[in-house]
């Protein structure tokens, strides 16, 4: 919490706000790896969206509950979450996917697609290049299979990659939409 989850206007907030602002008011949005809820859930709430959170850390979930009383949050691993038993209009995962092994990332993308309504949106961050590193905030081993592999996984899960972009901190975003079929 010392480095992340303290500021409501930190790096990436404007990118998240722009994405969230395109969703209809009241849309149900799941924040995967929500942490304290700052800044992502804060932006969702400010944009009049119905937010839900998942984080595996009891400490971060306790802070989330303090920051957003009454907002549903589960303390569980995203890949095992019961929240995927319901449908969402959008799912956001900032700073989470790359912390998971590649095979878990692929499985989680399939679960996200399953949990999205038709036309639902998925926004997540991970480097565009294939790389492995130790995450500076968590100290965890991290991996990005790269943009081409993410596009393959998204397509196989029934999602269309609409755009990729970077925020002011050079964080790489993927914005996908579930097929309307």
mmCIF file of C-alpha atoms in Angstrom:
data_model
loop_
_atom_site.group_PDB
_atom_site.id
_atom_site.type_symbol
_atom_site.label_atom_id
_atom_site.label_comp_id
_atom_site.label_asym_id
_atom_site.label_seq_id
_atom_site.Cartn_x
_atom_site.Cartn_y
_atom_site.Cartn_z
ATOM 1 C CA UNK A 1 0.000 0.000 0.000
ATOM 2 C CA UNK A 2 2.985 2.279 0.506
ATOM 3 C CA UNK A 3 3.511 2.781 -3.249
ATOM 4 C CA UNK A 4 0.156 1.957 -4.767
ATOM 5 C CA UNK A 5 -3.368 2.688 -3.715
ATOM 6 C CA UNK A 6 -2.786 6.026 -2.022
ATOM 7 C CA UNK A 7 -3.653 8.557 -4.719
ATOM 8 C CA UNK A 8 -6.961 9.109 -6.477
ATOM 9 C CA UNK A 9 -5.220 10.954 -9.311
ATOM 10 C CA UNK A 10 -2.058 8.938 -9.927
ATOM 11 C CA UNK A 11 -0.522 7.637 -13.130
ATOM 12 C CA UNK A 12 -3.095 5.992 -15.379
ATOM 13 C CA UNK A 13 -6.112 7.679 -13.798
ATOM 14 C CA UNK A 14 -6.884 9.723 -16.912
ATOM 15 C CA UNK A 15 -6.740 6.608 -19.139
ATOM 16 C CA UNK A 16 -9.025 4.701 -16.783
ATOM 17 C CA UNK A 17 -11.409 7.656 -16.560
ATOM 18 C CA UNK A 18 -11.651 7.906 -20.347
ATOM 19 C CA UNK A 19 -12.401 4.158 -20.638
ATOM 20 C CA UNK A 20 -14.911 4.215 -17.768
ATOM 21 C CA UNK A 21 -16.579 7.353 -19.112
ATOM 22 C CA UNK A 22 -17.566 5.477 -22.264
ATOM 23 C CA UNK A 23 -19.602 2.980 -20.219
ATOM 24 C CA UNK A 24 -23.293 3.652 -19.520
ATOM 25 C CA UNK A 25 -24.146 4.995 -16.042
ATOM 26 C CA UNK A 26 -24.795 2.171 -13.597
ATOM 27 C CA UNK A 27 -22.849 -0.393 -15.656
ATOM 28 C CA UNK A 28 -21.553 -3.276 -13.531
ATOM 29 C CA UNK A 29 -17.733 -3.258 -13.561
ATOM 30 C CA UNK A 30 -15.440 -5.807 -11.906
ATOM 31 C CA UNK A 31 -12.059 -4.497 -10.731
ATOM 32 C CA UNK A 32 -9.671 -7.484 -10.715
ATOM 33 C CA UNK A 33 -6.754 -6.989 -8.340
ATOM 34 C CA UNK A 34 -8.588 -3.999 -6.876
ATOM 35 C CA UNK A 35 -6.167 -3.481 -3.990
ATOM 36 C CA UNK A 36 -7.302 -0.539 -1.864
ATOM 37 C CA UNK A 37 -9.616 0.635 -4.635
ATOM 38 C CA UNK A 38 -7.438 3.669 -5.288
ATOM 39 C CA UNK A 39 -7.369 4.869 -7.926
ATOM 40 C CA UNK A 40 -9.334 2.419 -10.146
ATOM 41 C CA UNK A 41 -12.498 1.768 -8.105
ATOM 42 C CA UNK A 42 -12.535 5.426 -7.116
ATOM 43 C CA UNK A 43 -12.715 6.392 -10.808
ATOM 44 C CA UNK A 44 -15.453 3.805 -11.451
ATOM 45 C CA UNK A 45 -17.569 5.179 -8.599
ATOM 46 C CA UNK A 46 -16.977 8.781 -9.727
ATOM 47 C CA UNK A 47 -18.154 7.808 -13.214
ATOM 48 C CA UNK A 48 -21.457 6.519 -11.696
ATOM 49 C CA UNK A 49 -20.648 2.872 -12.373
ATOM 50 C CA UNK A 50 -21.546 -0.066 -10.127
ATOM 51 C CA UNK A 51 -18.186 -1.371 -8.933
ATOM 52 C CA UNK A 52 -17.181 -4.783 -7.600
ATOM 53 C CA UNK A 53 -13.690 -5.752 -6.443
ATOM 54 C CA UNK A 54 -11.509 -8.830 -6.106
ATOM 55 C CA UNK A 55 -8.110 -8.987 -4.463
ATOM 56 C CA UNK A 56 -6.180 -11.872 -2.897
ATOM 57 C CA UNK A 57 -4.653 -9.749 -0.127
ATOM 58 C CA UNK A 58 -6.643 -9.554 3.140
ATOM 59 C CA UNK A 59 -4.792 -6.333 4.033
ATOM 60 C CA UNK A 60 -5.706 -4.649 0.757
ATOM 61 C CA UNK A 61 -9.312 -5.887 0.901
ATOM 62 C CA UNK A 62 -9.627 -4.440 4.427
ATOM 63 C CA UNK A 63 -8.386 -1.078 3.093
ATOM 64 C CA UNK A 64 -10.800 -1.368 0.136
ATOM 65 C CA UNK A 65 -13.715 -1.934 2.525
ATOM 66 C CA UNK A 66 -12.661 1.108 4.528
ATOM 67 C CA UNK A 67 -12.376 3.233 1.366
ATOM 68 C CA UNK A 68 -15.589 1.948 -0.238
ATOM 69 C CA UNK A 69 -18.032 0.730 2.405
ATOM 70 C CA UNK A 70 -20.939 -1.082 0.817
ATOM 71 C CA UNK A 71 -19.088 -1.845 -2.423
ATOM 72 C CA UNK A 72 -18.961 -5.627 -2.916
ATOM 73 C CA UNK A 73 -15.433 -7.028 -2.657
ATOM 74 C CA UNK A 74 -14.101 -10.568 -2.359
ATOM 75 C CA UNK A 75 -10.812 -11.641 -0.846
ATOM 76 C CA UNK A 76 -9.817 -14.381 -3.263
ATOM 77 C CA UNK A 77 -7.566 -15.080 -6.198
ATOM 78 C CA UNK A 78 -9.024 -13.592 -9.374
ATOM 79 C CA UNK A 79 -8.665 -16.874 -11.236
ATOM 80 C CA UNK A 80 -10.784 -18.660 -8.589
ATOM 81 C CA UNK A 81 -13.389 -15.953 -7.994
ATOM 82 C CA UNK A 82 -17.072 -16.762 -7.579
ATOM 83 C CA UNK A 83 -17.803 -13.324 -9.090
ATOM 84 C CA UNK A 84 -17.447 -14.986 -12.493
ATOM 85 C CA UNK A 85 -20.725 -16.791 -11.790
ATOM 86 C CA UNK A 86 -22.489 -13.553 -12.745
ATOM 87 C CA UNK A 87 -22.281 -11.199 -15.730
ATOM 88 C CA UNK A 88 -20.590 -7.811 -15.929
ATOM 89 C CA UNK A 89 -20.712 -4.971 -18.429
ATOM 90 C CA UNK A 90 -16.972 -4.459 -18.064
ATOM 91 C CA UNK A 91 -13.903 -5.849 -16.307
ATOM 92 C CA UNK A 92 -10.709 -3.941 -15.538
ATOM 93 C CA UNK A 93 -7.379 -5.385 -14.386
ATOM 94 C CA UNK A 94 -4.662 -2.787 -13.856
ATOM 95 C CA UNK A 95 -1.340 -4.181 -12.653
ATOM 96 C CA UNK A 96 -2.567 -7.756 -12.198
ATOM 97 C CA UNK A 97 -2.298 -10.063 -15.204
ATOM 98 C CA UNK A 98 1.485 -9.920 -15.552
ATOM 99 C CA UNK A 99 1.855 -11.024 -11.908
ATOM 100 C CA UNK A 100 0.304 -14.378 -12.847
ATOM 101 C CA UNK A 101 1.992 -17.234 -14.708
ATOM 102 C CA UNK A 102 1.259 -17.177 -18.454
ATOM 103 C CA UNK A 103 -1.063 -20.203 -18.363
ATOM 104 C CA UNK A 104 -3.092 -18.574 -15.556
ATOM 105 C CA UNK A 105 -3.286 -15.314 -17.532
ATOM 106 C CA UNK A 106 -4.726 -17.219 -20.503
ATOM 107 C CA UNK A 107 -7.251 -19.011 -18.276
ATOM 108 C CA UNK A 108 -8.246 -15.742 -16.583
ATOM 109 C CA UNK A 109 -8.862 -14.081 -19.955
ATOM 110 C CA UNK A 110 -11.268 -16.940 -20.795
ATOM 111 C CA UNK A 111 -13.010 -16.474 -17.426
ATOM 112 C CA UNK A 112 -13.292 -12.733 -18.002
ATOM 113 C CA UNK A 113 -14.886 -13.354 -21.399
ATOM 114 C CA UNK A 114 -17.329 -15.832 -19.853
ATOM 115 C CA UNK A 115 -18.251 -13.232 -17.207
ATOM 116 C CA UNK A 116 -18.856 -10.408 -19.699
ATOM 117 C CA UNK A 117 -22.186 -9.542 -21.257
ATOM 118 C CA UNK A 118 -22.232 -9.408 -25.069
ATOM 119 C CA UNK A 119 -20.498 -6.203 -26.061
ATOM 120 C CA UNK A 120 -18.822 -6.086 -22.633
ATOM 121 C CA UNK A 121 -15.453 -4.372 -22.330
ATOM 122 C CA UNK A 122 -12.185 -5.623 -20.852
ATOM 123 C CA UNK A 123 -9.282 -3.302 -20.051
ATOM 124 C CA UNK A 124 -5.991 -4.612 -18.679
ATOM 125 C CA UNK A 125 -2.352 -3.649 -18.450
ATOM 126 C CA UNK A 126 0.771 -5.600 -19.364
ATOM 127 C CA UNK A 127 3.879 -4.810 -21.405
ATOM 128 C CA UNK A 128 3.529 -5.077 -25.184
ATOM 129 C CA UNK A 129 6.854 -6.893 -25.499
ATOM 130 C CA UNK A 130 7.438 -10.467 -24.417
ATOM 131 C CA UNK A 131 9.439 -10.171 -21.202
ATOM 132 C CA UNK A 132 10.007 -11.490 -17.687
ATOM 133 C CA UNK A 133 11.016 -9.315 -14.724
ATOM 134 C CA UNK A 134 10.574 -8.797 -10.995
ATOM 135 C CA UNK A 135 7.753 -6.333 -10.308
ATOM 136 C CA UNK A 136 9.120 -3.333 -8.432
ATOM 137 C CA UNK A 137 5.974 -2.825 -6.306
ATOM 138 C CA UNK A 138 5.312 -6.426 -5.290
ATOM 139 C CA UNK A 139 8.705 -8.107 -5.638
ATOM 140 C CA UNK A 140 6.907 -10.898 -7.533
ATOM 141 C CA UNK A 141 8.138 -12.581 -10.690
ATOM 142 C CA UNK A 142 6.223 -11.122 -13.596
ATOM 143 C CA UNK A 143 5.723 -12.126 -17.195
ATOM 144 C CA UNK A 144 4.231 -10.684 -20.327
ATOM 145 C CA UNK A 145 3.791 -13.032 -23.276
ATOM 146 C CA UNK A 146 3.635 -9.912 -25.486
ATOM 147 C CA UNK A 147 0.926 -8.208 -27.504
ATOM 148 C CA UNK A 148 0.719 -10.875 -30.228
ATOM 149 C CA UNK A 149 0.023 -13.620 -27.678
ATOM 150 C CA UNK A 150 -2.508 -11.491 -25.803
ATOM 151 C CA UNK A 151 -4.305 -10.874 -29.095
ATOM 152 C CA UNK A 152 -4.347 -14.635 -29.764
ATOM 153 C CA UNK A 153 -5.711 -15.400 -26.291
ATOM 154 C CA UNK A 154 -8.322 -12.641 -26.503
ATOM 155 C CA UNK A 155 -9.533 -13.835 -29.902
ATOM 156 C CA UNK A 156 -9.705 -17.468 -28.749
ATOM 157 C CA UNK A 157 -11.814 -16.312 -25.788
ATOM 158 C CA UNK A 158 -14.319 -14.495 -28.024
ATOM 159 C CA UNK A 159 -12.911 -11.012 -27.465
ATOM 160 C CA UNK A 160 -11.832 -8.492 -30.096
ATOM 161 C CA UNK A 161 -8.842 -6.299 -29.315
ATOM 162 C CA UNK A 162 -10.079 -2.777 -30.098
ATOM 163 C CA UNK A 163 -7.015 -0.769 -29.155
ATOM 164 C CA UNK A 164 -3.713 -0.655 -27.360
ATOM 165 C CA UNK A 165 -2.344 2.501 -25.789
ATOM 166 C CA UNK A 166 0.037 3.783 -23.140
ATOM 167 C CA UNK A 167 -0.568 6.176 -20.274
ATOM 168 C CA UNK A 168 1.725 8.926 -19.021
ATOM 169 C CA UNK A 169 3.739 6.361 -17.022
ATOM 170 C CA UNK A 170 4.325 4.163 -20.104
ATOM 171 C CA UNK A 171 1.960 1.462 -18.814
ATOM 172 C CA UNK A 172 0.602 -0.522 -21.773
ATOM 173 C CA UNK A 173 -3.178 -1.067 -21.962
ATOM 174 C CA UNK A 174 -5.246 -3.547 -23.946
ATOM 175 C CA UNK A 175 -8.907 -2.716 -24.568
ATOM 176 C CA UNK A 176 -11.000 -5.639 -25.810
ATOM 177 C CA UNK A 177 -14.717 -6.124 -26.408
ATOM 178 C CA UNK A 178 -16.749 -9.338 -26.243
ATOM 179 C CA UNK A 179 -18.230 -10.368 -29.588
ATOM 180 C CA UNK A 180 -21.894 -9.425 -30.044
ATOM 181 C CA UNK A 181 -22.816 -12.800 -31.638
#
